[in-house]
Structure formats: C-alpha cells, structure tokens
C-alpha cells in the first residue's frame, strides 16, 4: 500500500490549504464590488419584477444586494410586491372581480396569502390599457410566476449563498408603514422578527433595511431596536410617498445630520443629485452627496435603467460614470444588473 511520508503529508496539507484559501479569496473578490450594485426588484429588465426567477437571474449576474419591496397580506404574511396593490402586476382583476375597493384598486392587504398565491404574476402593465409599461421587456402573461413571500425569497438567496459560497445581501424595503398601521398592522415589527430569525440583525450582516417614511425609520431604530444597517430613502414631497415627512428638509445639511444619527445611508432619486445639465452641457450637481458623506452616510441612488435614462444620458454607462466615479456615490439601484456589474468590474 502507498504510504505518505510525514514530510509529504505536511506538503499535501499545505497544498490543500492553499487551494482552499485561494478559492475563498477568489470568491470573496467576486462577492462584493467597490461600488455596491443593488438589483432593483431583481432583474426586471429581463424577467417580471420581484419574481423569484428575476431574483435568481440578478443573483447570477453578480449583484451585491437584491432588493425586496415588502407589503403584508390580510393574514399578516410579508410578500414581495412593489406597490401595496395587486392590479398592475397580477391577474387579480380577472380572478377576484368584486374585490376592488371604492377607488377601483385591489389591495394586497385585502387578500390572504392563499388567494395571492392563486394569482399569476406578470410584467408590470398599465391597468387602464392593459399594456406593458416597458414594451421591450419580458412579454405579458407568458410562462408562470407567483408573488413570493419574504421567507421564500430569503431562503432562495441564502440557499444560493450556500451553494455558490457567496454572501450576496438583501435590501428589503418596508412599504407604506403608515398605511399598514391604519389597517391595524405593524409591518416593521413582523418583518424585523423574520429578518432576525434568518440572522439579519446587526451591522456586520449583509443587509440594508430601507424605508421612505422617516418617522418609521426612527421607530425601527429606537422603538423596535433594530441594529442592522438602515437606509433612509428620499422622495419628493409631491409624490405622497410618506405622510408627515418633509423630504425638502431631509435633503438639507441639517436634515442629513439628523438622518446620520439613526441611519447608515440614504437612497435618493438620481435627479436629487443631478437635476439637469447646464447650457455648456455640464452636469449641475447638488451638494447632497457631499453633505451626506460629511455626515458619514453612504449613498445609493435609484434607478439606473438602460431603457429609461435621464435625458442628458445616452447610455447607462455614461450615467454610471458620472454618478459612481465623477461624483462618487457608493452604489446604485439598477434594473440592469448585468450592465452595472460589467461596468464596475472594468473599473477595478
Ligand atoms: Ca424599493
């Protein structure tokens, strides 16, 4: 029988270890980019937003974080939907004709998980015309997709992290917390309990929890005691994203200093950083990024879409060059994870 000499054994162990270490460092290098690429609703440029298929594709494209928008069902189950309505991404209006509210909308909160699971999820469409919002994307009503629960999605991502030995993070958003509370439901509390169950509960974990509602962001930190990274999203007051929140104030140096006492970053709209280009074709840059960085806040603006760019940009690359490397934001939300990953990897 072949027998290893002690020295040969030692060499073999060293060799095996070096293989493990180099494999790990390759994987670690692949896991996180110097600029965070957040897969906005998965890979909606290619597959219906927030379907597990869309998340899997974005994962495979090399996203650093995958985004979840969270609303509650009637039976208090967090599900992944961008709006708290079902009628712009599912066939709810056909299946449950009589269940719209007076405003004609179908609210996720009026349906049980079993009812929502009976619906087909599809590409986002205009509920008046029935036509796709982005005509060049995945065709309407093709194949079969379902609205996922938060747990299903976390288990998908953690499962992929195990099988691919990566550490791709989650970027959940608590949607419309004031609306949920008016309906008698504490969405943040329910979501935070699930996050803790799956190991997302401190700043070293691969998670950013985001919310537009500044009152809720403070409540999540102070009253609910959440210790993970928090991102305060910034809207415009005119959008009606969060009642009793003054985004004009939050965008000021003083507002950002207030945010920095609670949160780790901000998620502004791109236009809040570059409102427009001047007559000499130079970008007008607000002091939002400078003020946020001076307060130690990270900045992840939304949303970079090759098929829906600001009018000053011809390509997503041009917009990413300006934001990521000229202005110096720390990451971005994109519908095109593949385009963003390729761009930042070519920069490293
Ligand atoms: Ca979102």
GROMACS .gro file of C-alpha atoms and ligand atoms in nm:
model
  349
    1UNK     CA    1   0.000   0.000   0.000
    2UNK     CA    2   0.123   0.355  -0.081
    3UNK     CA    3   0.217   0.537   0.235
    4UNK     CA    4   0.277   0.910   0.271
    5UNK     CA    5   0.598   1.012   0.448
    6UNK     CA    6   0.541   1.272   0.725
    7UNK     CA    7   0.705   1.545   0.511
    8UNK     CA    8   0.496   1.461   0.209
    9UNK     CA    9   0.188   1.462   0.428
   10UNK     CA   10   0.275   1.811   0.553
   11UNK     CA   11   0.326   1.931   0.196
   12UNK     CA   12  -0.004   1.783   0.091
   13UNK     CA   13  -0.182   1.963   0.375
   14UNK     CA   14  -0.015   2.295   0.287
   15UNK     CA   15  -0.110   2.248  -0.077
   16UNK     CA   16  -0.471   2.164   0.009
   17UNK     CA   17  -0.495   2.465   0.241
   18UNK     CA   18  -0.353   2.699  -0.021
   19UNK     CA   19  -0.615   2.573  -0.266
   20UNK     CA   20  -0.891   2.643  -0.014
   21UNK     CA   21  -0.753   2.989   0.066
   22UNK     CA   22  -0.714   3.085  -0.298
   23UNK     CA   23  -1.062   2.954  -0.379
   24UNK     CA   24  -1.201   3.159  -0.091
   25UNK     CA   25  -1.021   3.475  -0.193
   26UNK     CA   26  -1.144   3.440  -0.550
   27UNK     CA   27  -1.498   3.401  -0.420
   28UNK     CA   28  -1.459   3.692  -0.178
   29UNK     CA   29  -1.335   3.910  -0.463
   30UNK     CA   30  -1.637   3.808  -0.668
   31UNK     CA   31  -1.879   3.873  -0.384
   32UNK     CA   32  -1.852   4.248  -0.334
   33UNK     CA   33  -1.773   4.526  -0.576
   34UNK     CA   34  -1.609   4.854  -0.468
   35UNK     CA   35  -1.938   5.015  -0.566
   36UNK     CA   36  -2.247   4.827  -0.446
   37UNK     CA   37  -2.471   4.701  -0.722
   38UNK     CA   38  -2.825   4.665  -0.590
   39UNK     CA   39  -3.055   4.460  -0.813
   40UNK     CA   40  -3.366   4.680  -0.813
   41UNK     CA   41  -3.667   4.442  -0.793
   42UNK     CA   42  -3.437   4.164  -0.924
   43UNK     CA   43  -3.360   4.173  -1.296
   44UNK     CA   44  -3.682   4.343  -1.415
   45UNK     CA   45  -3.522   4.438  -1.746
   46UNK     CA   46  -3.538   4.069  -1.836
   47UNK     CA   47  -3.798   3.893  -1.616
   48UNK     CA   48  -4.109   4.017  -1.427
   49UNK     CA   49  -4.009   4.233  -1.129
   50UNK     CA   50  -3.990   4.060  -0.791
   51UNK     CA   51  -4.047   3.710  -0.930
   52UNK     CA   52  -3.804   3.456  -0.783
   53UNK     CA   53  -3.687   3.391  -1.139
   54UNK     CA   54  -3.595   3.759  -1.171
   55UNK     CA   55  -3.404   3.746  -0.841
   56UNK     CA   56  -3.219   3.432  -0.946
   57UNK     CA   57  -3.113   3.594  -1.271
   58UNK     CA   58  -2.988   3.908  -1.093
   59UNK     CA   59  -2.800   3.685  -0.848
   60UNK     CA   60  -2.635   3.505  -1.139
   61UNK     CA   61  -2.546   3.837  -1.300
   62UNK     CA   62  -2.336   3.924  -0.994
   63UNK     CA   63  -2.546   4.169  -0.792
   64UNK     CA   64  -2.406   4.255  -0.449
   65UNK     CA   65  -2.752   4.304  -0.298
   66UNK     CA   66  -3.102   4.201  -0.412
   67UNK     CA   67  -3.392   4.433  -0.335
   68UNK     CA   68  -3.726   4.331  -0.178
   69UNK     CA   69  -4.028   4.562  -0.153
   70UNK     CA   70  -4.246   4.430   0.129
   71UNK     CA   71  -4.620   4.455   0.197
   72UNK     CA   72  -4.848   4.245   0.419
   73UNK     CA   73  -5.128   4.010   0.321
   74UNK     CA   74  -5.463   4.000   0.505
   75UNK     CA   75  -5.322   3.713   0.715
   76UNK     CA   76  -5.007   3.913   0.804
   77UNK     CA   77  -4.760   3.741   0.573
   78UNK     CA   78  -4.490   3.968   0.426
   79UNK     CA   79  -4.491   3.930   0.046
   80UNK     CA   80  -4.272   4.091  -0.218
   81UNK     CA   81  -4.461   4.350  -0.423
   82UNK     CA   82  -4.357   4.700  -0.526
   83UNK     CA   83  -4.695   4.858  -0.453
   84UNK     CA   84  -4.949   4.759  -0.195
   85UNK     CA   85  -5.178   4.697  -0.494
   86UNK     CA   86  -5.202   4.373  -0.690
   87UNK     CA   87  -5.362   4.512  -1.006
   88UNK     CA   88  -5.057   4.628  -1.204
   89UNK     CA   89  -4.858   4.302  -1.189
   90UNK     CA   90  -5.115   4.020  -1.147
   91UNK     CA   91  -5.447   3.897  -1.291
   92UNK     CA   92  -5.633   3.988  -0.968
   93UNK     CA   93  -5.894   4.193  -1.157
   94UNK     CA   94  -5.996   3.883  -1.356
   95UNK     CA   95  -5.981   3.629  -1.072
   96UNK     CA   96  -6.142   3.838  -0.794
   97UNK     CA   97  -6.357   4.084  -0.994
   98UNK     CA   98  -6.565   4.203  -0.700
   99UNK     CA   99  -6.284   4.259  -0.451
  100UNK     CA  100  -6.165   4.609  -0.553
  101UNK     CA  101  -6.205   4.894  -0.304
  102UNK     CA  102  -6.410   5.204  -0.386
  103UNK     CA  103  -6.112   5.358  -0.562
  104UNK     CA  104  -6.112   5.066  -0.805
  105UNK     CA  105  -5.781   4.928  -0.672
  106UNK     CA  106  -5.708   4.577  -0.547
  107UNK     CA  107  -5.511   4.599  -0.220
  108UNK     CA  108  -5.276   4.317  -0.124
  109UNK     CA  109  -5.386   4.367   0.239
  110UNK     CA  110  -5.742   4.257   0.146
  111UNK     CA  111  -5.626   3.914   0.025
  112UNK     CA  112  -5.492   3.610   0.209
  113UNK     CA  113  -5.164   3.455   0.110
  114UNK     CA  114  -5.351   3.158  -0.040
  115UNK     CA  115  -5.556   3.396  -0.256
  116UNK     CA  116  -5.247   3.588  -0.367
  117UNK     CA  117  -5.068   3.262  -0.448
  118UNK     CA  118  -5.359   3.167  -0.676
  119UNK     CA  119  -5.278   3.469  -0.897
  120UNK     CA  120  -5.033   3.486  -1.184
  121UNK     CA  121  -4.758   3.747  -1.157
  122UNK     CA  122  -4.651   3.911  -1.481
  123UNK     CA  123  -4.461   4.201  -1.633
  124UNK     CA  124  -4.578   4.541  -1.496
  125UNK     CA  125  -4.865   4.685  -1.701
  126UNK     CA  126  -5.094   4.986  -1.716
  127UNK     CA  127  -5.418   4.874  -1.551
  128UNK     CA  128  -5.628   5.107  -1.769
  129UNK     CA  129  -5.488   4.996  -2.105
  130UNK     CA  130  -5.355   4.651  -2.011
  131UNK     CA  131  -5.033   4.737  -2.199
  132UNK     CA  132  -4.681   4.673  -2.067
  133UNK     CA  133  -4.505   4.974  -1.908
  134UNK     CA  134  -4.176   4.876  -2.076
  135UNK     CA  135  -4.262   4.741  -2.419
  136UNK     CA  136  -3.917   4.592  -2.480
  137UNK     CA  137  -3.915   4.373  -2.169
  138UNK     CA  138  -4.048   4.024  -2.091
  139UNK     CA  139  -4.383   3.959  -2.266
  140UNK     CA  140  -4.705   3.990  -2.065
  141UNK     CA  141  -4.873   3.675  -1.930
  142UNK     CA  142  -4.605   3.438  -2.062
  143UNK     CA  143  -4.482   3.145  -1.851
  144UNK     CA  144  -4.585   3.121  -1.483
  145UNK     CA  145  -4.466   3.343  -1.199
  146UNK     CA  146  -4.605   3.387  -0.847
  147UNK     CA  147  -4.584   3.661  -0.584
  148UNK     CA  148  -4.312   3.538  -0.343
  149UNK     CA  149  -4.317   3.566   0.034
  150UNK     CA  150  -4.026   3.733   0.214
  151UNK     CA  151  -3.930   3.398   0.364
  152UNK     CA  152  -3.927   3.224   0.024
  153UNK     CA  153  -3.701   3.494  -0.111
  154UNK     CA  154  -3.459   3.493   0.184
  155UNK     CA  155  -3.435   3.115   0.162
  156UNK     CA  156  -3.362   3.140  -0.211
  157UNK     CA  157  -3.080   3.391  -0.156
  158UNK     CA  158  -2.933   3.215   0.147
  159UNK     CA  159  -2.957   2.884  -0.039
  160UNK     CA  160  -2.768   3.029  -0.336
  161UNK     CA  161  -2.514   3.181  -0.097
  162UNK     CA  162  -2.451   2.833   0.043
  163UNK     CA  163  -2.431   2.656  -0.292
  164UNK     CA  164  -2.219   2.924  -0.463
  165UNK     CA  165  -2.018   3.016  -0.149
  166UNK     CA  166  -2.102   3.382  -0.187
  167UNK     CA  167  -2.251   3.634   0.051
  168UNK     CA  168  -2.498   3.829  -0.160
  169UNK     CA  169  -2.704   4.058   0.061
  170UNK     CA  170  -3.068   4.156   0.087
  171UNK     CA  171  -3.202   4.511   0.063
  172UNK     CA  172  -3.560   4.499   0.194
  173UNK     CA  173  -3.792   4.799   0.192
  174UNK     CA  174  -4.078   4.844   0.438
  175UNK     CA  175  -4.357   4.980   0.216
  176UNK     CA  176  -4.622   5.224   0.336
  177UNK     CA  177  -4.589   5.159   0.712
  178UNK     CA  178  -4.842   5.433   0.799
  179UNK     CA  179  -5.098   5.275   0.565
  180UNK     CA  180  -5.036   4.933   0.723
  181UNK     CA  181  -5.078   5.076   1.074
  182UNK     CA  182  -5.402   5.247   0.974
  183UNK     CA  183  -5.516   4.897   0.867
  184UNK     CA  184  -5.419   4.764   1.211
  185UNK     CA  185  -5.091   4.601   1.111
  186UNK     CA  186  -4.733   4.665   1.232
  187UNK     CA  187  -4.539   4.569   0.919
  188UNK     CA  188  -4.198   4.671   1.054
  189UNK     CA  189  -4.230   4.455   1.366
  190UNK     CA  190  -4.336   4.150   1.164
  191UNK     CA  191  -4.056   4.196   0.909
  192UNK     CA  192  -3.783   4.258   1.168
  193UNK     CA  193  -3.877   3.937   1.352
  194UNK     CA  194  -3.839   3.737   1.031
  195UNK     CA  195  -3.509   3.908   0.949
  196UNK     CA  196  -3.376   3.819   1.295
  197UNK     CA  197  -3.487   3.458   1.250
  198UNK     CA  198  -3.274   3.442   0.936
  199UNK     CA  199  -2.972   3.604   1.101
  200UNK     CA  200  -3.007   3.962   0.980
  201UNK     CA  201  -2.980   4.166   1.297
  202UNK     CA  202  -2.657   4.363   1.316
  203UNK     CA  203  -2.434   4.593   1.113
  204UNK     CA  204  -2.198   4.316   1.005
  205UNK     CA  205  -2.482   4.132   0.828
  206UNK     CA  206  -2.534   4.161   0.453
  207UNK     CA  207  -2.849   4.368   0.474
  208UNK     CA  208  -2.965   4.727   0.430
  209UNK     CA  209  -3.319   4.784   0.555
  210UNK     CA  210  -3.478   5.081   0.374
  211UNK     CA  211  -3.785   5.298   0.417
  212UNK     CA  212  -3.922   5.626   0.276
  213UNK     CA  213  -4.109   5.706   0.596
  214UNK     CA  214  -3.859   5.892   0.816
  215UNK     CA  215  -4.087   5.856   1.120
  216UNK     CA  216  -4.080   5.480   1.069
  217UNK     CA  217  -3.702   5.467   1.014
  218UNK     CA  218  -3.658   5.632   1.355
  219UNK     CA  219  -3.915   5.397   1.509
  220UNK     CA  220  -3.737   5.093   1.363
  221UNK     CA  221  -3.412   5.202   1.530
  222UNK     CA  222  -3.541   5.346   1.857
  223UNK     CA  223  -3.865   5.171   1.943
  224UNK     CA  224  -3.818   4.834   1.770
  225UNK     CA  225  -3.444   4.823   1.849
  226UNK     CA  226  -3.327   4.707   1.506
  227UNK     CA  227  -2.945   4.706   1.497
  228UNK     CA  228  -2.868   4.636   1.130
  229UNK     CA  229  -2.779   4.892   0.863
  230UNK     CA  230  -3.062   5.133   0.778
  231UNK     CA  231  -3.113   5.342   0.466
  232UNK     CA  232  -3.343   5.645   0.459
  233UNK     CA  233  -3.497   5.675   0.114
  234UNK     CA  234  -3.553   6.024  -0.025
  235UNK     CA  235  -3.856   6.113  -0.237
  236UNK     CA  236  -4.010   6.443  -0.341
  237UNK     CA  237  -4.287   6.582  -0.120
  238UNK     CA  238  -4.520   6.588  -0.424
  239UNK     CA  239  -4.505   6.208  -0.465
  240UNK     CA  240  -4.704   6.139  -0.147
  241UNK     CA  241  -4.464   5.855  -0.052
  242UNK     CA  242  -4.483   5.917   0.322
  243UNK     CA  243  -4.733   6.130   0.514
  244UNK     CA  244  -4.585   6.390   0.753
  245UNK     CA  245  -4.233   6.358   0.611
  246UNK     CA  246  -4.065   6.672   0.474
  247UNK     CA  247  -3.817   6.549   0.216
  248UNK     CA  248  -3.711   6.907   0.137
  249UNK     CA  249  -3.582   6.929   0.495
  250UNK     CA  250  -3.424   6.582   0.494
  251UNK     CA  251  -3.218   6.681   0.187
  252UNK     CA  252  -3.056   6.977   0.371
  253UNK     CA  253  -2.724   6.955   0.558
  254UNK     CA  254  -2.917   6.967   0.888
  255UNK     CA  255  -3.164   6.702   0.769
  256UNK     CA  256  -2.878   6.472   0.670
  257UNK     CA  257  -2.712   6.525   1.009
  258UNK     CA  258  -3.042   6.413   1.170
  259UNK     CA  259  -3.056   6.107   0.944
  260UNK     CA  260  -2.696   6.018   1.031
  261UNK     CA  261  -2.791   5.980   1.399
  262UNK     CA  262  -3.025   5.695   1.306
  263UNK     CA  263  -2.931   5.553   0.965
  264UNK     CA  264  -2.622   5.439   0.777
  265UNK     CA  265  -2.711   5.565   0.434
  266UNK     CA  266  -2.955   5.743   0.207
  267UNK     CA  267  -3.128   5.630  -0.110
  268UNK     CA  268  -3.202   5.942  -0.315
  269UNK     CA  269  -3.364   5.977  -0.655
  270UNK     CA  270  -3.095   6.035  -0.923
  271UNK     CA  271  -3.243   6.376  -1.005
  272UNK     CA  272  -3.183   6.493  -0.646
  273UNK     CA  273  -2.809   6.462  -0.721
  274UNK     CA  274  -2.804   6.578  -1.085
  275UNK     CA  275  -3.122   6.779  -1.160
  276UNK     CA  276  -3.006   6.871  -1.511
  277UNK     CA  277  -2.720   6.974  -1.739
  278UNK     CA  278  -2.638   7.341  -1.794
  279UNK     CA  279  -2.612   7.534  -2.123
  280UNK     CA  280  -2.248   7.420  -2.163
  281UNK     CA  281  -2.358   7.057  -2.130
  282UNK     CA  282  -2.203   7.025  -1.783
  283UNK     CA  283  -2.391   6.848  -1.503
  284UNK     CA  284  -2.545   7.059  -1.229
  285UNK     CA  285  -2.457   6.870  -0.912
  286UNK     CA  286  -2.638   6.937  -0.583
  287UNK     CA  287  -2.446   6.919  -0.255
  288UNK     CA  288  -2.644   6.613  -0.139
  289UNK     CA  289  -2.356   6.367  -0.188
  290UNK     CA  290  -2.100   6.599  -0.027
  291UNK     CA  291  -2.325   6.667   0.273
  292UNK     CA  292  -2.418   6.301   0.313
  293UNK     CA  293  -2.052   6.191   0.303
  294UNK     CA  294  -1.957   6.462   0.553
  295UNK     CA  295  -2.211   6.304   0.786
  296UNK     CA  296  -2.071   5.955   0.726
  297UNK     CA  297  -2.373   5.841   0.525
  298UNK     CA  298  -2.343   5.606   0.228
  299UNK     CA  299  -2.539   5.699  -0.085
  300UNK     CA  300  -2.716   5.453  -0.315
  301UNK     CA  301  -2.927   5.645  -0.572
  302UNK     CA  302  -3.213   5.492  -0.775
  303UNK     CA  303  -3.282   5.384  -1.052
  304UNK     CA  304  -3.038   5.318  -1.338
  305UNK     CA  305  -3.228   5.182  -1.638
  306UNK     CA  306  -3.081   5.147  -1.982
  307UNK     CA  307  -3.431   5.164  -2.133
  308UNK     CA  308  -3.538   5.472  -1.934
  309UNK     CA  309  -3.245   5.712  -1.889
  310UNK     CA  310  -3.238   6.076  -1.778
  311UNK     CA  311  -3.250   6.294  -2.089
  312UNK     CA  312  -2.884   6.400  -2.054
  313UNK     CA  313  -2.753   6.042  -2.077
  314UNK     CA  314  -2.722   5.839  -2.393
  315UNK     CA  315  -2.618   5.516  -2.221
  316UNK     CA  316  -2.643   5.366  -1.874
  317UNK     CA  317  -2.260   5.360  -1.870
  318UNK     CA  318  -2.248   5.738  -1.917
  319UNK     CA  319  -2.486   5.786  -1.623
  320UNK     CA  320  -2.291   5.539  -1.408
  321UNK     CA  321  -1.957   5.705  -1.489
  322UNK     CA  322  -2.092   6.040  -1.371
  323UNK     CA  323  -2.257   5.911  -1.053
  324UNK     CA  324  -2.016   5.637  -0.939
  325UNK     CA  325  -1.678   5.777  -1.038
  326UNK     CA  326  -1.709   6.152  -1.107
  327UNK     CA  327  -1.945   6.239  -0.822
  328UNK     CA  328  -1.856   5.940  -0.606
  329UNK     CA  329  -2.177   5.773  -0.484
  330UNK     CA  330  -2.121   5.440  -0.306
  331UNK     CA  331  -2.354   5.220  -0.506
  332UNK     CA  332  -2.672   5.225  -0.709
  333UNK     CA  333  -3.004   5.059  -0.776
  334UNK     CA  334  -3.040   4.923  -1.127
  335UNK     CA  335  -3.287   4.724  -1.339
  336UNK     CA  336  -2.983   4.612  -1.545
  337UNK     CA  337  -2.751   4.439  -1.302
  338UNK     CA  338  -2.551   4.286  -1.588
  339UNK     CA  339  -2.469   4.628  -1.737
  340UNK     CA  340  -2.373   4.772  -1.396
  341UNK     CA  341  -2.159   4.474  -1.288
  342UNK     CA  342  -1.967   4.475  -1.615
  343UNK     CA  343  -1.909   4.849  -1.582
  344UNK     CA  344  -1.774   4.843  -1.225
  345UNK     CA  345  -1.563   4.534  -1.291
  346UNK     CA  346  -1.398   4.710  -1.585
  347UNK     CA  347  -1.318   4.997  -1.346
  348UNK     CA  348  -1.145   4.783  -1.080
  349LIG    CA1  349  -3.800   4.978  -0.344
   0.00000   0.00000   0.00000
